[in-house]
Short mmCIF file of C-alpha atoms and ligand atoms in Angstrom, two decimals:
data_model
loop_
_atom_site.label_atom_id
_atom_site.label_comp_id
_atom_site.label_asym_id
_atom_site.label_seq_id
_atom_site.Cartn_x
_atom_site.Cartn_y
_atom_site.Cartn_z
CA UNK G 22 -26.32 8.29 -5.52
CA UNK G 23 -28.62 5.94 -3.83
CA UNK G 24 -27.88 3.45 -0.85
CA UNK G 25 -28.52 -0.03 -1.61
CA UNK G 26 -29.64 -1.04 2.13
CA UNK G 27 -26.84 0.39 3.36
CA UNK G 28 -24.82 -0.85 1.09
CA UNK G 29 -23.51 1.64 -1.53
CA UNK G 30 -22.59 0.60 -4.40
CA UNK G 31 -19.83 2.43 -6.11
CA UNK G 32 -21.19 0.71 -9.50
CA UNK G 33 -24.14 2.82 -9.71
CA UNK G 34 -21.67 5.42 -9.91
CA UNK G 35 -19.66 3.35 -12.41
CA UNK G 36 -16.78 3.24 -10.26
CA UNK G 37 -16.61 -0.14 -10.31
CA UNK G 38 -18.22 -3.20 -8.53
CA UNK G 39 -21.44 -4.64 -9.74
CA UNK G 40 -22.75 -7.76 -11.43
CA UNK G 41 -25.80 -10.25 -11.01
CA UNK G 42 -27.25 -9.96 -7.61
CA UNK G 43 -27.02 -13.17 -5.30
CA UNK G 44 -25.78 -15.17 -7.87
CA UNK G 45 -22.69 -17.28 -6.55
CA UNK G 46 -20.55 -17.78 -9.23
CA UNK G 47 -18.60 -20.99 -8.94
CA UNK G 48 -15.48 -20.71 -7.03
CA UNK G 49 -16.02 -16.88 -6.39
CA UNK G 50 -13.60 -14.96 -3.84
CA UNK G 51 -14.73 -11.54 -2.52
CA UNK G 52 -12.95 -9.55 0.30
CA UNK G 53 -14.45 -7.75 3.57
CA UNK G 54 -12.12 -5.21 4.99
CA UNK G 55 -13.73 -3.00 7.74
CA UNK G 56 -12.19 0.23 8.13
CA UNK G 57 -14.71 1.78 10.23
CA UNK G 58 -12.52 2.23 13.20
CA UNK G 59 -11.35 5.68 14.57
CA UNK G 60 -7.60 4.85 15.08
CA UNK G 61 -7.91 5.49 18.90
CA UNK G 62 -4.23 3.65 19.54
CA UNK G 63 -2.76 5.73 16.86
CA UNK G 64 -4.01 9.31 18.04
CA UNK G 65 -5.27 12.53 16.20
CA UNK G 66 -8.55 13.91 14.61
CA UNK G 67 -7.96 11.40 11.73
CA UNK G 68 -8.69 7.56 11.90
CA UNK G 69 -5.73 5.84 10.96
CA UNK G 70 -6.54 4.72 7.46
CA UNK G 71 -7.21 7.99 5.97
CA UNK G 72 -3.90 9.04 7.37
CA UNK G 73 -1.56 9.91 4.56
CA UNK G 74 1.63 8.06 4.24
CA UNK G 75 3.45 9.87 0.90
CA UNK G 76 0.62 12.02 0.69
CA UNK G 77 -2.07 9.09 -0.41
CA UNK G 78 -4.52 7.92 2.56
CA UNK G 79 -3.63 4.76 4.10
CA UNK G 80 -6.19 2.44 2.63
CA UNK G 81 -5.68 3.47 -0.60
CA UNK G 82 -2.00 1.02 -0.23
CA UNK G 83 -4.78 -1.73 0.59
CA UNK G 84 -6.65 -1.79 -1.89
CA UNK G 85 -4.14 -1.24 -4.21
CA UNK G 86 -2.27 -4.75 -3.08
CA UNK G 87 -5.58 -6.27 -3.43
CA UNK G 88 -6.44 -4.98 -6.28
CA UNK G 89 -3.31 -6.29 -7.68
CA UNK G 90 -4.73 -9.72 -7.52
CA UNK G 91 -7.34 -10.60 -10.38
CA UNK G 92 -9.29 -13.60 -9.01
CA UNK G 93 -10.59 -11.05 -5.89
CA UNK G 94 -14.32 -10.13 -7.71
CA UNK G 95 -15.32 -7.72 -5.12
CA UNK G 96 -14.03 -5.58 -2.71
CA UNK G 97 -16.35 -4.66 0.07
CA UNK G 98 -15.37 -1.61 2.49
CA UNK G 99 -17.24 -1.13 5.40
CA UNK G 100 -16.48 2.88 6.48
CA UNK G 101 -18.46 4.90 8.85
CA UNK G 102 -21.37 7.40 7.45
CA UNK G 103 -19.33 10.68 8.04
CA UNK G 104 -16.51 9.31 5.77
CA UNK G 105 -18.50 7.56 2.78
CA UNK G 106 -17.88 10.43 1.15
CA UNK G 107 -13.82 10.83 1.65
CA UNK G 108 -13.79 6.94 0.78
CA UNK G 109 -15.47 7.27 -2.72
CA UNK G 110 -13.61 10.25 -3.23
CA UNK G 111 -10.36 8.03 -2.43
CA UNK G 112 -11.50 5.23 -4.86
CA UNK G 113 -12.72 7.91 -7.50
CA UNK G 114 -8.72 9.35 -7.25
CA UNK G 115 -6.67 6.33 -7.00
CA UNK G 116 -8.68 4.70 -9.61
CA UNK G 117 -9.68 1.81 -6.81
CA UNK G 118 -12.05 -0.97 -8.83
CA UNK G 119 -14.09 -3.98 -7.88
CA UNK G 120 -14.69 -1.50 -4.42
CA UNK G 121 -18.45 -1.55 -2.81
CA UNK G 122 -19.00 0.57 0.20
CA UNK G 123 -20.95 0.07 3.59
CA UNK G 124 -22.02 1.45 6.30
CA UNK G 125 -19.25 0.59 9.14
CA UNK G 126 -20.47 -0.47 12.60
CA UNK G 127 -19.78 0.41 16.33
CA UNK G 128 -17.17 -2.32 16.83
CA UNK G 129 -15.35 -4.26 14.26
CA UNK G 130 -17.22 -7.45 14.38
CA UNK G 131 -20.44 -5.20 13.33
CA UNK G 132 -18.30 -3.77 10.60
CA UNK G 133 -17.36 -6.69 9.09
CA UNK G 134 -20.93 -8.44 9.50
CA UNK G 135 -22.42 -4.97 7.40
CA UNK G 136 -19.66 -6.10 4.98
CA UNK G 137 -20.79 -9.90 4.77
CA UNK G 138 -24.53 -8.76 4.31
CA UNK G 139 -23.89 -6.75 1.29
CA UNK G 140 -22.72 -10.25 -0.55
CA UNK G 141 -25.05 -11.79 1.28
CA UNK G 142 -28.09 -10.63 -0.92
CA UNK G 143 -29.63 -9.64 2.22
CA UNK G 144 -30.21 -5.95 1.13
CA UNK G 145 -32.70 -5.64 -1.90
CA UNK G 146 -30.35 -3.78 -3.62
CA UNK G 147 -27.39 -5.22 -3.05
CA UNK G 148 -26.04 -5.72 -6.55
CA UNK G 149 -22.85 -8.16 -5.58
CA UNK G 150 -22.92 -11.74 -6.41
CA UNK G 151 -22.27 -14.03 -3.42
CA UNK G 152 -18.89 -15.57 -2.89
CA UNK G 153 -17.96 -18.93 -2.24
CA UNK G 154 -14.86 -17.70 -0.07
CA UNK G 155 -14.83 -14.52 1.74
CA UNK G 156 -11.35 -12.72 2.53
CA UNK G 157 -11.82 -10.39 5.79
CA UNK G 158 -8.54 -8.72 5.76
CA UNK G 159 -8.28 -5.38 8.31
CA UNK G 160 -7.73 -1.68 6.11
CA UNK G 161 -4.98 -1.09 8.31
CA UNK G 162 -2.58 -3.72 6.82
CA UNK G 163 -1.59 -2.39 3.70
CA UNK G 164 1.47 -5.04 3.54
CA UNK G 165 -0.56 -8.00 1.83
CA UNK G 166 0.42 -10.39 -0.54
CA UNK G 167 -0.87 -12.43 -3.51
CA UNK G 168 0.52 -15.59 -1.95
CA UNK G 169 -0.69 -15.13 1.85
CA UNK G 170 -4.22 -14.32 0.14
CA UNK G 171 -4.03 -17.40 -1.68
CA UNK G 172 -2.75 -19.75 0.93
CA UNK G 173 -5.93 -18.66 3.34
CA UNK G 174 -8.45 -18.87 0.50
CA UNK G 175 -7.02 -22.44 -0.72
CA UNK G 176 -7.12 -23.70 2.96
CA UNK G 177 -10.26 -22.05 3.43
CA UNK G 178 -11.89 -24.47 0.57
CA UNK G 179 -10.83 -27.19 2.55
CA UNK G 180 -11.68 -26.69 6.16
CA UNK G 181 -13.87 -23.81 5.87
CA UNK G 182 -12.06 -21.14 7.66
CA UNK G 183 -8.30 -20.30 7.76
CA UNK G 184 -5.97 -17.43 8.83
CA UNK G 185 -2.49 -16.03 8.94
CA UNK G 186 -0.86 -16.44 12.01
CA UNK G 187 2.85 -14.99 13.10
CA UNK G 188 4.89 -15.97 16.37
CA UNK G 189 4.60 -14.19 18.98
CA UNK G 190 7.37 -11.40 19.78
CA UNK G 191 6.21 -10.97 23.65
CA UNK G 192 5.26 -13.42 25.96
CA UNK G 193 1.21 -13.86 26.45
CA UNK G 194 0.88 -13.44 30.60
CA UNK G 195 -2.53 -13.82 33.03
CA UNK G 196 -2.51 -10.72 35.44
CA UNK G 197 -4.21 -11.88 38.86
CA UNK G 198 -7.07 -9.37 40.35
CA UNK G 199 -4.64 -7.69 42.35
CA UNK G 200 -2.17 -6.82 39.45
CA UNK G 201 0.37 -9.52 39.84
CA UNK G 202 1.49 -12.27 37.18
CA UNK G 203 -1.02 -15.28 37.71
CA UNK G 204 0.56 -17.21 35.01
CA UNK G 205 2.43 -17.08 31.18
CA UNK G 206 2.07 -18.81 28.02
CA UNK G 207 4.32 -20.81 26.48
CA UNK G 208 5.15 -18.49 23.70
CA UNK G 209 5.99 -21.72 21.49
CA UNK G 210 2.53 -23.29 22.24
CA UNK G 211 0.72 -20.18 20.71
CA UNK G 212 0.67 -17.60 17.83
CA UNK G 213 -0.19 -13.89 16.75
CA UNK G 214 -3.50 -14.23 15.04
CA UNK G 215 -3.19 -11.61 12.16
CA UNK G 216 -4.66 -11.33 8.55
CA UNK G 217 -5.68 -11.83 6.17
CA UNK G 218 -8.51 -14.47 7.00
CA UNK G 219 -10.62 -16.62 4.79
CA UNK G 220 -14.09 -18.60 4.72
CA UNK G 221 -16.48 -20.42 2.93
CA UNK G 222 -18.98 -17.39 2.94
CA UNK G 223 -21.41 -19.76 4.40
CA UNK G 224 -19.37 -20.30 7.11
CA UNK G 225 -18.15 -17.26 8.56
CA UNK G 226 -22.37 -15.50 7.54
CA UNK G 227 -23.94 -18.49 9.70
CA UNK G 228 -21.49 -17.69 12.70
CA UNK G 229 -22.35 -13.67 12.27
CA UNK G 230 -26.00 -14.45 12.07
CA UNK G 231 -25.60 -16.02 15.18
CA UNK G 232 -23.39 -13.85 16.85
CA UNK G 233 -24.63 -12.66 20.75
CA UNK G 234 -24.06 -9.06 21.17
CA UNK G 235 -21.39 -10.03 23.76
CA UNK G 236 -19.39 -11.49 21.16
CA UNK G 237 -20.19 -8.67 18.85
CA UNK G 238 -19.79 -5.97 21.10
CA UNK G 239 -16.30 -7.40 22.64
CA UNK G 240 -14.88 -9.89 20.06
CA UNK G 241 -11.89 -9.35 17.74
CA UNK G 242 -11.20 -12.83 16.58
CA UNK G 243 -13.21 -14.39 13.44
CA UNK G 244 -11.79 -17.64 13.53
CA UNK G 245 -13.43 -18.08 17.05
CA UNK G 246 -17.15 -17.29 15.58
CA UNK G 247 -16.28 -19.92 12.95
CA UNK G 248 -15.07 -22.40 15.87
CA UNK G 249 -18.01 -21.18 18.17
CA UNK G 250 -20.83 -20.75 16.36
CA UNK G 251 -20.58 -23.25 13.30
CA UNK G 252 -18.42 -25.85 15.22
CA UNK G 253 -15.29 -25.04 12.38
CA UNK G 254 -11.66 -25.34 13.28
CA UNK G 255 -9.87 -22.66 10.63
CA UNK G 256 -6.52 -23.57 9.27
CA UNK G 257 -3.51 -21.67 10.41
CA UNK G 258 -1.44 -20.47 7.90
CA UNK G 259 2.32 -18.95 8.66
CA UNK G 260 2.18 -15.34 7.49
CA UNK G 261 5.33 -13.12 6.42
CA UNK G 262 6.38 -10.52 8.93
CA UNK G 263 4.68 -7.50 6.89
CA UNK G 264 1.67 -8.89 7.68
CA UNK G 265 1.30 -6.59 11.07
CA UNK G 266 -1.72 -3.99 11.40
CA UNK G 267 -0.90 -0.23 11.88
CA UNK G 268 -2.09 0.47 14.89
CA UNK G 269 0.63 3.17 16.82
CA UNK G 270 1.99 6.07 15.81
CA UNK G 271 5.47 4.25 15.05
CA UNK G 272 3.46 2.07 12.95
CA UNK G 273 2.76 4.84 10.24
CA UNK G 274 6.65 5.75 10.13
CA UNK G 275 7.41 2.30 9.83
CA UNK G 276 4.97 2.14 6.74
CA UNK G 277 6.23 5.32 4.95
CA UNK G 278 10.14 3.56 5.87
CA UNK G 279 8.94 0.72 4.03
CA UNK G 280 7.21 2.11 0.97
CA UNK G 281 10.16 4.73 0.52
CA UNK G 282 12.72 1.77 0.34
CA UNK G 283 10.59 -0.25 -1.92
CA UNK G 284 9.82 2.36 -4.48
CA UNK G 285 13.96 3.23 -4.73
CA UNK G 286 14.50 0.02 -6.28
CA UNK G 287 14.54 1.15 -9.50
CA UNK G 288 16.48 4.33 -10.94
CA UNK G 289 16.36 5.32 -14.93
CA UNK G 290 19.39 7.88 -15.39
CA UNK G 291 18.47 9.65 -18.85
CA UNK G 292 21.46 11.36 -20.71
CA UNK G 293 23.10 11.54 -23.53
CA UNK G 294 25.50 9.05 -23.62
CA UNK G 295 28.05 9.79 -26.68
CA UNK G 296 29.58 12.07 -24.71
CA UNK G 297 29.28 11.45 -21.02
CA UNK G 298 29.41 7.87 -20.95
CA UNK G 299 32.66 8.01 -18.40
CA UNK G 300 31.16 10.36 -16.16
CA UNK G 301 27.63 8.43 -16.11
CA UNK G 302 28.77 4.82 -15.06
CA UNK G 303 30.59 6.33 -12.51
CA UNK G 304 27.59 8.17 -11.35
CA UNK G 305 25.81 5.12 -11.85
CA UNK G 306 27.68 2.87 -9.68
CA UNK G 307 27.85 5.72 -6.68
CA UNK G 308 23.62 5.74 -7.03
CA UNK G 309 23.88 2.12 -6.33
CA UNK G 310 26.28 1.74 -3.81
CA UNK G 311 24.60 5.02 -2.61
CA UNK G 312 21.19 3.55 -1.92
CA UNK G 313 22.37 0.07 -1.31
CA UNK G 314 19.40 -1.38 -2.44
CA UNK G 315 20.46 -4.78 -4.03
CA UNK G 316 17.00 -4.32 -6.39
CA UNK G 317 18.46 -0.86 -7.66
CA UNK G 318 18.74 -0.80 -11.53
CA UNK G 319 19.96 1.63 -13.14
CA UNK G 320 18.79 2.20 -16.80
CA UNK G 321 20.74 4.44 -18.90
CA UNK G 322 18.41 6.28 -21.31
CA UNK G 323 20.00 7.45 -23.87
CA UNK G 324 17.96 10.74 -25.35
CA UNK G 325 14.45 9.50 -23.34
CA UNK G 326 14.24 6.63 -25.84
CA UNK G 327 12.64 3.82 -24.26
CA UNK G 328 11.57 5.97 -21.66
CA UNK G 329 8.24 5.43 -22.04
CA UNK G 330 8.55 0.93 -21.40
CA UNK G 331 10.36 2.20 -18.18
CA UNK G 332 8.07 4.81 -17.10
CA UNK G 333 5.45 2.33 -17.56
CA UNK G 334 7.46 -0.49 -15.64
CA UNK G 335 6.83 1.24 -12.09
CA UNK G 336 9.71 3.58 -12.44
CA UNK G 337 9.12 6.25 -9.59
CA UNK G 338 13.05 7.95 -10.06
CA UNK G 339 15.04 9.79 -13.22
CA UNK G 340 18.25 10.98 -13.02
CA UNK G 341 18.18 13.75 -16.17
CA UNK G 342 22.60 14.41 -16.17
CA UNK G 343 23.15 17.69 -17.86
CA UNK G 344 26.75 17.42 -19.26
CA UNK G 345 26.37 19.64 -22.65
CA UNK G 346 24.76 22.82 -21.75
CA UNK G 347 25.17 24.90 -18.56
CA UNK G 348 21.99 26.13 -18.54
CA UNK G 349 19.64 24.92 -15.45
CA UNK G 350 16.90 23.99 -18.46
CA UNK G 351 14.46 21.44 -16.68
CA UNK G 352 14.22 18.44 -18.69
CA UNK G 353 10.91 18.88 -20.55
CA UNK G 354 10.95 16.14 -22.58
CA UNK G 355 11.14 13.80 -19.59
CA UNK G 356 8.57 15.55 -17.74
CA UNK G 357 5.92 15.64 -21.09
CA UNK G 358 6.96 11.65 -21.41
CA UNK G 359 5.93 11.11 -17.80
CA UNK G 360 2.66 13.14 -18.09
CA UNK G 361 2.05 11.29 -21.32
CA UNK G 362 2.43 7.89 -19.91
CA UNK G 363 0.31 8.95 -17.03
CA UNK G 364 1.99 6.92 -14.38
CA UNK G 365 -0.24 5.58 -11.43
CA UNK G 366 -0.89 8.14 -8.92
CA UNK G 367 0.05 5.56 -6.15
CA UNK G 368 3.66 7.12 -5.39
CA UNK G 369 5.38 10.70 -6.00
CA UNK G 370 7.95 10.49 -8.75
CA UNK G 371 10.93 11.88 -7.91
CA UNK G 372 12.78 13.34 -10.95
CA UNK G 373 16.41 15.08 -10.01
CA UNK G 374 18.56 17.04 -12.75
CA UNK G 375 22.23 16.93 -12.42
CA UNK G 376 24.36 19.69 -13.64
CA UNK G 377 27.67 20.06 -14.04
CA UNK G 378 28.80 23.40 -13.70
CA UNK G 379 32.53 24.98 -13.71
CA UNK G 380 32.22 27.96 -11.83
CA UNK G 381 35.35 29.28 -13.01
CA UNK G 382 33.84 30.13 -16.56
CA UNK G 383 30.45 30.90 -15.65
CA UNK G 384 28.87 32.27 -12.31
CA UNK G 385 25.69 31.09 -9.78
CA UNK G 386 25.06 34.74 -9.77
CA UNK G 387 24.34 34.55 -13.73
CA UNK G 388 21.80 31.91 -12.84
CA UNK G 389 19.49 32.71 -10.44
CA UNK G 390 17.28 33.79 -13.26
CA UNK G 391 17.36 30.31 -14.08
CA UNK G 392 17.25 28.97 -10.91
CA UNK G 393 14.06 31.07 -10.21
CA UNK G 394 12.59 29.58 -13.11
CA UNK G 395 13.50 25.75 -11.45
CA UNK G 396 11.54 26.94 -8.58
CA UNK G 397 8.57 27.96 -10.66
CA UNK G 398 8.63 24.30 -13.03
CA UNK G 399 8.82 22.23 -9.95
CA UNK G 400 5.74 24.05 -8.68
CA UNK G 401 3.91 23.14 -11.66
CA UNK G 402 5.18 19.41 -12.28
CA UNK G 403 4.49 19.14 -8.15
CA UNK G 404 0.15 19.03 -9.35
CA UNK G 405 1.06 15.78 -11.22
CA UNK G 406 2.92 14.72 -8.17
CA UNK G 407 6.05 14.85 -9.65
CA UNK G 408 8.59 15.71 -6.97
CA UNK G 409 11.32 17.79 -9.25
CA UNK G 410 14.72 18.33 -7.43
CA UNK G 411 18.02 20.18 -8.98
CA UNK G 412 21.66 19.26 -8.32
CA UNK G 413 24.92 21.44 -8.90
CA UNK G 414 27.88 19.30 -9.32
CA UNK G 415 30.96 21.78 -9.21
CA UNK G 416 33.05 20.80 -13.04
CA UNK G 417 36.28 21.99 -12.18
CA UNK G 418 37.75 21.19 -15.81
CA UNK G 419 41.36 21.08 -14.51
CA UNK G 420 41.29 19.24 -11.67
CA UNK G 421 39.63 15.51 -11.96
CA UNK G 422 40.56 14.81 -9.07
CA UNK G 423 38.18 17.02 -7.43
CA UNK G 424 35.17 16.18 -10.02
CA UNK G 425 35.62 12.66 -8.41
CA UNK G 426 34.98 13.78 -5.67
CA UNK G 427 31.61 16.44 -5.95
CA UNK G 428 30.45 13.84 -8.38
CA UNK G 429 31.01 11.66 -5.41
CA UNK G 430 28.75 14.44 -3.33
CA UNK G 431 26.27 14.66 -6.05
CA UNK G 432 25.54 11.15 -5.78
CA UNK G 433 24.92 11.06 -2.57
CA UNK G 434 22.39 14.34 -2.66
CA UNK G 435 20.87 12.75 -5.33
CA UNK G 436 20.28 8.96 -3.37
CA UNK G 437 18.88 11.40 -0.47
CA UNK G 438 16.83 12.82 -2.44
CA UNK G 439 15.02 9.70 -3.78
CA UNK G 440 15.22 8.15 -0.47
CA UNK G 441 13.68 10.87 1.12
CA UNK G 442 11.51 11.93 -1.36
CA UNK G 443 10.73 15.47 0.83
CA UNK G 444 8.39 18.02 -0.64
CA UNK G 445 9.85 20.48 1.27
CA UNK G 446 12.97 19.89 -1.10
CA UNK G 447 11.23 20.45 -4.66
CA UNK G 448 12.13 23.13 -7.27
CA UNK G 449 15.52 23.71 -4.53
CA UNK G 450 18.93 23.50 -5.81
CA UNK G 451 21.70 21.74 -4.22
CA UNK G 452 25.04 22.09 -4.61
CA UNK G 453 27.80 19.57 -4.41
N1 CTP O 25 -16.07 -0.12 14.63
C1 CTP O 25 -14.99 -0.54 13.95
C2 CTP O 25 -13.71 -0.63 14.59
C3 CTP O 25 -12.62 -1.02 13.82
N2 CTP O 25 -12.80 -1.29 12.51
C4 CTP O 25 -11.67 -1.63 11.66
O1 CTP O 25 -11.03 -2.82 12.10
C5 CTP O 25 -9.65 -2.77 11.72
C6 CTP O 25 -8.73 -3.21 12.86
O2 CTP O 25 -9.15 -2.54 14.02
P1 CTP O 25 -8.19 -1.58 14.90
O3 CTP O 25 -6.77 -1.70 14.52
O4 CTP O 25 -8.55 -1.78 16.32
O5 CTP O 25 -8.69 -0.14 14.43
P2 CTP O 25 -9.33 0.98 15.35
O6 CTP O 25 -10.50 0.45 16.08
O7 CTP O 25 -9.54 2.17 14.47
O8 CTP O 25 -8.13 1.29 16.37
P3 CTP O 25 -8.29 1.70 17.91
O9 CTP O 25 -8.68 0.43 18.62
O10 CTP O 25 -6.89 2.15 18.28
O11 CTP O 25 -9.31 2.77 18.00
C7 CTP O 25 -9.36 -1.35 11.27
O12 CTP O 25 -9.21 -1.33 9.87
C8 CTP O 25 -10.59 -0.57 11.73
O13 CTP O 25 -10.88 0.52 10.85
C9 CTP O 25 -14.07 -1.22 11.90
O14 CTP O 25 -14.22 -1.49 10.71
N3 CTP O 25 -15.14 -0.85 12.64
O1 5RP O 26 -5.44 -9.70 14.78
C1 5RP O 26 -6.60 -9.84 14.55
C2 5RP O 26 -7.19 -11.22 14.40
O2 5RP O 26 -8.39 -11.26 13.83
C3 5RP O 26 -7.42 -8.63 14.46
O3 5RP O 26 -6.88 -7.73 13.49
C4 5RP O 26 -7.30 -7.93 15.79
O4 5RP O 26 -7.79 -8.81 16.77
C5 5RP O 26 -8.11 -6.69 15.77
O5 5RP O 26 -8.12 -6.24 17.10
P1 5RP O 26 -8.17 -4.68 17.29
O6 5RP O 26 -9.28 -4.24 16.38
O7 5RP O 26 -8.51 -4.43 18.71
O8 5RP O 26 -6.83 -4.15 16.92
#
């Protein structure tokens, strides 16, 4: 696959990108996000957005929010040499579009200026048309919007540069030469500077053009080239709190914390209801209560029908309840539906099937064939990144008392299980 200028462009390998070179359609938004850094802060042989966070590399959860919004044309990633080839095999898997890659540089600013040249129609074969607003958002802060991008770009129209701003959580203090406090801010006279940040392309490629290597070598702000170099004040726009960049360790927790909870929202509980409607609700309402997510719905299924509108709704979580037969059969149908529907690769789907067992007319020992075979299914579904859990609820048929009560249990493994999502768990049963 050949370079263009640096630039490569993925639509030569028709993975997306492309269109008339230098061309500026009217009103055109592209996005810059430089991911050439080496995650220094964050620690480790792997820079910080190829770090996997529910198995899929960090960037991958930043493209896919921008990717999300239509009216972005192009996508322009600016990753060092040694990992071109990781990052088109990222875009290649996660089905990333609109994505152009260049060559990163030694500091952020130089990143982000390779980035700007590849729309700029600098590079003779640079294939992307030139924007009239540029997005330069960072590849480390997967937590982007539709609105925040379209606030910046709208005030970027007007005044030719704006950016997302937060308030400040510490106070900004001047140490003196010999270490002591030589004065501090006013933390309600200034802000956080985050992104995502916007320009009129003309704008922010005039102020890189004319960039000194001090300010390239040393300078993290964009909005101070714009000031700087082409005399432009940006617009500050308040930005939501998930705006922040991943940048320690914690940060990367936090991120998997916050992608776990979001993707629990939704739960579709397949059974057959004629005869286990009673038994369902009430598992039902424990799922919710369990996960106390407000968002949680909880779809009954009845026989997999409709399963196909939810799997295709962003449904990462079935609950398959086993009332009629005893047998630890993996549900089959629900797994072929799910492979048929190809969900997006973005997030493991967790699939957990209940059974209700009274142990007093048949024994665990009579299973383990069975339960073997759970073991060997999950292994299988696992390559499609399903994440396939069992449950044992304990049916004591005489006592309903204590049925409340494991089903009670059950719910709770169950929420766990979805919460936590752990691969370590698949093909296991667990007994409540
Ligand atoms: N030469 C560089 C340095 C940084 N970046 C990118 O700029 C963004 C924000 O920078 P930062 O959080 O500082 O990332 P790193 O430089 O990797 O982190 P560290 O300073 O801890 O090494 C990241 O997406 C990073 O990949 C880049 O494109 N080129
Ligand atoms: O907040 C920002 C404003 O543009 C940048 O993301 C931040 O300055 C980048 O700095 P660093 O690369 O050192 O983390």
């Amino acid at each position: 696959m050949e370079r263009a200028g640096g630039a490569r462009g993925l639509a030569e390998a028709g993975l997306g990108g492309g269109g008339e070179s230098g061309v500026p359609a009217a009103g055109a938004v592209a996005a810059v996000l430089p991911a050439g850094g080496c995650g220094e802060r964050l620690g480790g042989p792997t820079p910080k957005q190829f770090c996997p966070v529910l198995g899929r590399p960090l960037i991958s959860y930043t493209l896919q929010a921008l990717q999300r919004v239509s009216w972005i044309k192009d996508i322009v990633v600016a990753v060092t040499s040694e990992n071109m080839d990781m990052m088109a095999a990222i875009v290649q898997r996660y089905r990333h579009q609109r994505v152009t890659l260049v060559e990163a540089g030694t500091t952020r600013h130089r990143s982000i200026f390779n980035g700007l040249k590849a729309l700029a129609g600098d590079h003779p074969h640079s294939r992307l048309p030139t924007p009239t607003v540029v997005i330069i958002h960072d590849a480390v802060r997967p937590f982007v919007e539709e609105d925040v991008l379209a606030s910046v770009v709208a005030a970027a129209r007007d005044h030719g540069a704006a950016g997302a701003i937060r308030p400040l959580v510490s106070t900004v203090i001047t140490p003196s030469a010999d270490g002591c406090l030589e004065q501090s801010l006013d933390r309600a006279k200034h802000r956080a500077s985050e992104m995502p940040q916007a320009f009129l392309f003309d704008v922010i490629y005039r102020a890189y053009c004319q960039c000194s290597d001090h300010d390239m070598e040393f300078g993290t702000e964009c909005l101070h080239l714009a000031l700087k170099y082409c005399h432009t004040k940006a617009k500050l726009v308040d930005g939501s709190p998930d705006l922040w960049k991943v940048t320690y360790k914690r940060d990367l927790y936090a991120m998997e914390s916050i992608i776990k909870d979001k993707i629990s929202q939704q739960i579709c509980v397949v059974a057959d209801t004629e005869e286990d409607a009673e038994c369902i609700a009430f598992l039902q309402g424990l799922l919710k209560k369990e996960l106390e997510v407000q968002g949680t719905s909880v779809t009954l299924c009845p026989n997999g029908q409709d399963l196909q509108k939810i799997i295709l709704g962003d449904c990462y979580n079935f609950v398959c309840i086993n009332m009629k037969n005893s047998d630890f059969r993996p549900p089959r149908q629900l797994l072929a539906g799910l492979a048929s529907a190809a969900p997006s690769p973005f997030y493991p789907v967790a699939v957990v099937s209940v059974y209700f067992l009274d142990s007093q007319n048949v024994s665990l020992s009579e299973k383990m064939k069975e339960v073997m075979e759970m073991k060997d299914f999950a292994k299988e579904v696992k390559k499609q990144n399903v994440f396939f859990y069992g449950v044992l609820i304990h049916f004591p048929q005489d006592n309903p008392q204590q049925l409340q009560e494991h089903v009670r249990q059950g719910a709770s493994i169950v929420a766990s299980l979805i919460k936590d999502r752990n691969a370590g768990l698949v093909g296991q049963l667990l007994i409540a």
